[in-house]
Amino acid sequence: MIRVKDWLGRTSIIPPQAHEGLILIISMLAALLLANSPLAYLYDIFWEEAVYFQFASVYTASFTLKGFVNDGLMTLFFLLIGCELKRECTEGSLSSLKKVSLPLISGIGGMVVPALIYVGVYFVAKSHLAEPPSFQMLHGWAIPTATDTAFALGILGLMGVRPSLLIFLMALAITDDLGAIILIGAFYSENWNIMGMLTMLAVMFMLFVMAKKPVKAVFPYALAGVLLWFATHSANIHTSLAGVMLAAFIPINTNKKEVEQSGGSPLFKIENFCKPLVAFVILPLFALANAGVNLSQVTVDSMMSPITLGISSGLFLGKPIGIMIFAYLAVKLQIAHLPFGATWRHILGVSLFCGIGFTMSLFIGLLAFNNEEYIQSMKVGVLLGSLLSVTVGTIIMQLRKRLHKHKAAEAVP
């Protein structure tokens, strides 16, 4: 294992993503515990408390506390994803065709196959069940296409896998995140408001001018981000896109001398500000607010729901099948090559960890369904698929590690 620095600059042998993954696990378990305890009623009431926001006495936004976390605070999560995407495409693991080929092609497979499995489960259920599933269930087809980057990287980081695999998983997860963002914008925003869209375009033009100048202070971008969030919400476009659109306009300075003199580019400063806030506050709050499932309501019938089966099989089976097939084709056609020192067993293990949908899958699921019964089935499917992916992925990676140690021991005379 290599030594890395955490968000506070301290040297550690555990990557920072591992800490994020552990906190998410704790938050998820806390939500499950509260939802199945005598405090379940208070847990539900707390997240339904009303929150109001008013902008310049012109526009008012009202949410439940859960809605504020999902539609308000999670915008910073998508801002961070947008910043990471921009940085990786500029100078990181997605900065050249050679680097991006395998994770991009594999990521497409990891989105297409889970979606097809979900749709397949729906139509099989429609053909064979006495009570065919409603068409609304089909709205969840995008749920198993996502990967929870923090969870997957965190668990792999704790296992001490080689850095090239962590980089591959990160690039693959970022590709999935980009795909999920496109799906949210294309399929989960409706009844667009023209005035809101015009306002949003005006704010984006202002950001374009700021980026061209370029404005190097962070505060103007933060202020423009608030304006963009209100405009996006007013336009009835999901506010997660406001974070990504803001990141697209924030300058990233690749001139090392200027970066050292200014203490970092605006994108670098915003990304460093958002990382600990998202990792240790926003994502745990999201998990605490949304991962609570009343297990007493989970029956054999509910486990056999097309939603639960479609999501869990899409994550657990669809992810590794799609990633492995597309990666194999890309390598055999010499479009891409395997990460340094990696074998196909490594890729299989990584592809299974991509079945940890959790945060992004829950997020898309809450956009896809407004029926409480469907939401419960969705949560069970996400948790079940993610748990199976973690368990089998860990077994495969550990077996691979033991096999490597055994061969190394035999090689010693």
Coordinates of N, CA and C in Angstrom, one line a residue, residues 292-375:
G292 N -33.0 4.6 5.5 CA -33.9 4.0 6.5 C -34.9 3.1 5.8
V293 N -34.9 1.8 6.0 CA -35.9 0.9 5.5 C -36.5 0.1 6.7
N294 N -37.8 0.1 6.8 CA -38.5 -0.6 7.8 C -38.5 -2.1 7.4
L295 N -37.6 -2.9 8.0 CA -37.4 -4.2 7.7 C -38.6 -5.1 8.0
S296 N -39.5 -4.7 8.9 CA -40.7 -5.5 9.2 C -41.6 -5.5 8.0
Q297 N -41.5 -4.5 7.1 CA -42.3 -4.5 5.9 C -41.7 -5.2 4.7
V298 N -40.5 -5.7 4.9 CA -39.8 -6.5 3.8 C -40.2 -7.9 3.9
T299 N -41.1 -8.3 2.9 CA -41.6 -9.7 2.9 C -41.1 -10.4 1.7
V300 N -41.4 -11.7 1.5 CA -41.0 -12.4 0.4 C -41.6 -11.8 -0.9
D301 N -42.8 -11.4 -0.8 CA -43.5 -10.7 -1.9 C -42.8 -9.4 -2.3
S302 N -42.4 -8.6 -1.3 CA -41.7 -7.4 -1.6 C -40.3 -7.6 -2.2
M303 N -39.7 -8.7 -1.8 CA -38.4 -9.0 -2.3 C -38.4 -9.5 -3.8
M304 N -39.6 -10.0 -4.1 CA -39.8 -10.5 -5.5 C -40.4 -9.4 -6.4
S305 N -40.5 -8.2 -5.8 CA -41.1 -7.1 -6.6 C -40.1 -6.8 -7.8
P306 N -40.7 -6.5 -9.0 CA -39.9 -6.2 -10.2 C -38.9 -5.1 -9.9
I307 N -39.2 -4.2 -9.1 CA -38.3 -3.1 -8.8 C -37.1 -3.6 -8.0
T308 N -37.4 -4.4 -6.9 CA -36.3 -4.9 -6.1 C -35.4 -5.9 -6.9
L309 N -36.0 -6.8 -7.7 CA -35.3 -7.7 -8.5 C -34.5 -7.0 -9.6
G310 N -35.1 -6.1 -10.2 CA -34.5 -5.4 -11.3 C -33.3 -4.6 -10.9
I311 N -33.4 -3.9 -9.7 CA -32.3 -3.1 -9.3 C -31.2 -3.9 -8.7
S312 N -31.5 -4.9 -7.9 CA -30.5 -5.7 -7.2 C -29.7 -6.6 -8.3
S313 N -30.4 -7.2 -9.2 CA -29.8 -7.9 -10.3 C -29.0 -7.0 -11.2
G314 N -29.5 -5.8 -11.5 CA -28.8 -4.9 -12.3 C -27.5 -4.5 -11.7
L315 N -27.5 -4.2 -10.4 CA -26.2 -3.8 -9.8 C -25.3 -5.0 -9.6
F316 N -25.8 -6.1 -9.1 CA -24.9 -7.2 -8.8 C -24.5 -8.0 -10.0
L317 N -25.4 -8.2 -11.0 CA -25.0 -9.0 -12.2 C -24.7 -8.1 -13.4
G318 N -25.6 -7.1 -13.6 CA -25.4 -6.2 -14.8 C -24.1 -5.4 -14.8
K319 N -23.7 -4.9 -13.6 CA -22.5 -4.1 -13.6 C -21.3 -4.9 -14.0
P320 N -21.0 -6.0 -13.3 CA -19.8 -6.8 -13.7 C -19.9 -7.4 -15.1
I321 N -21.1 -7.8 -15.5 CA -21.2 -8.4 -16.9 C -21.0 -7.3 -17.9
G322 N -21.6 -6.2 -17.8 CA -21.4 -5.1 -18.7 C -20.0 -4.6 -18.8
I323 N -19.4 -4.4 -17.6 CA -18.0 -3.9 -17.6 C -17.0 -4.9 -18.2
M324 N -17.2 -6.2 -17.8 CA -16.2 -7.2 -18.3 C -16.4 -7.4 -19.8
I325 N -17.6 -7.4 -20.3 CA -17.8 -7.7 -21.8 C -17.2 -6.5 -22.6
F326 N -17.5 -5.3 -22.2 CA -17.1 -4.1 -22.9 C -15.6 -3.9 -22.8
A327 N -15.0 -4.2 -21.6 CA -13.6 -4.1 -21.4 C -12.8 -5.1 -22.2
Y328 N -13.3 -6.4 -22.2 CA -12.7 -7.5 -23.0 C -12.7 -7.1 -24.5
L329 N -13.8 -6.6 -25.0 CA -13.9 -6.2 -26.4 C -12.9 -5.1 -26.7
A330 N -12.8 -4.1 -25.8 CA -11.9 -2.9 -26.0 C -10.5 -3.4 -26.0
V331 N -10.1 -4.3 -25.2 CA -8.7 -4.8 -25.1 C -8.4 -5.7 -26.4
K332 N -9.3 -6.6 -26.7 CA -9.1 -7.5 -27.8 C -9.1 -6.7 -29.2
L333 N -9.8 -5.7 -29.3 CA -9.8 -4.8 -30.5 C -8.7 -3.8 -30.5
Q334 N -7.8 -3.9 -29.4 CA -6.7 -3.0 -29.2 C -7.1 -1.5 -29.2
I335 N -8.3 -1.3 -28.7 CA -8.7 0.1 -28.5 C -8.1 0.6 -27.1
A336 N -8.0 -0.3 -26.2 CA -7.5 0.1 -24.8 C -6.6 -1.1 -24.3
H337 N -6.0 -0.9 -23.2 CA -5.2 -1.9 -22.5 C -5.5 -2.0 -21.0
L338 N -5.2 -3.1 -20.4 CA -5.5 -3.3 -19.0 C -4.6 -2.3 -18.2
P339 N -5.0 -1.9 -17.0 CA -4.2 -1.1 -16.1 C -2.9 -1.8 -15.7
F340 N -1.8 -1.1 -15.4 CA -0.5 -1.6 -15.2 C -0.6 -2.7 -14.1
G341 N -0.1 -3.9 -14.3 CA 0.0 -5.0 -13.3 C -1.3 -5.6 -13.0
A342 N -2.4 -5.3 -13.8 CA -3.7 -5.9 -13.5 C -4.0 -7.1 -14.4
T343 N -4.8 -8.0 -13.9 CA -5.2 -9.2 -14.6 C -6.7 -9.1 -14.8
W344 N -7.3 -10.0 -15.5 CA -8.8 -10.0 -15.7 C -9.5 -10.3 -14.4
R345 N -8.8 -11.1 -13.5 CA -9.4 -11.3 -12.1 C -9.5 -10.0 -11.4
H346 N -8.5 -9.1 -11.5 CA -8.6 -7.8 -10.9 C -9.7 -7.0 -11.4
I347 N -9.9 -7.0 -12.7 CA -11.0 -6.3 -13.4 C -12.3 -6.8 -12.9
L348 N -12.4 -8.1 -12.8 CA -13.7 -8.7 -12.3 C -14.0 -8.2 -10.9
G349 N -13.0 -8.2 -10.0 CA -13.2 -7.7 -8.7 C -13.6 -6.3 -8.7
V350 N -12.9 -5.4 -9.4 CA -13.3 -4.0 -9.5 C -14.7 -3.8 -10.1
S351 N -15.0 -4.6 -11.1 CA -16.4 -4.5 -11.7 C -17.5 -4.8 -10.7
L352 N -17.2 -5.8 -9.8 CA -18.2 -6.1 -8.8 C -18.4 -5.0 -7.8
F353 N -17.3 -4.3 -7.5 CA -17.4 -3.2 -6.6 C -18.2 -2.0 -7.2
C354 N -18.2 -2.0 -8.5 CA -19.0 -0.9 -9.2 C -20.5 -1.2 -9.1
G355 N -20.8 -2.4 -8.6 CA -22.2 -2.6 -8.3 C -22.7 -2.0 -7.0
I356 N -21.8 -1.3 -6.3 CA -22.2 -0.6 -5.1 C -22.9 0.7 -5.6
G357 N -24.2 0.7 -5.7 CA -24.8 1.9 -6.2 C -25.1 2.9 -5.2
F358 N -25.5 2.5 -4.0 CA -25.9 3.3 -2.9 C -26.3 4.8 -3.2
T359 N -25.4 5.7 -2.9 CA -25.8 7.2 -3.0 C -26.4 7.5 -4.3
M360 N -25.7 7.3 -5.4 CA -26.3 7.7 -6.7 C -27.5 6.9 -7.1
S361 N -27.6 5.7 -6.8 CA -28.8 4.9 -7.1 C -30.0 5.3 -6.3
L362 N -29.7 5.6 -5.0 CA -30.8 6.1 -4.1 C -31.3 7.4 -4.7
F363 N -30.3 8.3 -5.1 CA -30.7 9.6 -5.6 C -31.6 9.5 -6.8
I364 N -31.2 8.7 -7.8 CA -32.0 8.5 -9.0 C -33.3 7.9 -8.7
G365 N -33.3 6.9 -7.7 CA -34.5 6.2 -7.3 C -35.6 7.2 -6.8
L366 N -35.1 8.2 -6.0 CA -36.0 9.1 -5.4 C -36.6 10.1 -6.4
L367 N -35.9 10.2 -7.5 CA -36.4 11.0 -8.7 C -37.3 10.2 -9.5
A368 N -37.1 8.9 -9.6 CA -37.9 8.1 -10.5 C -39.3 7.8 -9.9
F369 N -39.4 7.6 -8.6 CA -40.6 7.2 -8.0 C -41.2 8.2 -6.9
N370 N -42.5 8.3 -6.9 CA -43.1 9.1 -5.8 C -44.1 8.3 -5.0
N371 N -44.2 7.0 -5.4 CA -45.0 6.1 -4.6 C -44.2 5.5 -3.5
E372 N -44.7 5.6 -2.3 CA -44.0 5.1 -1.1 C -43.6 3.6 -1.2
E373 N -44.6 2.8 -1.7 CA -44.3 1.4 -1.8 C -43.2 1.1 -2.8
Y374 N -43.1 1.9 -3.9 CA -42.1 1.7 -4.9 C -40.7 2.2 -4.3
I375 N -40.8 3.3 -3.5 CA -39.6 3.8 -2.9 C -39.0 2.8 -1.9

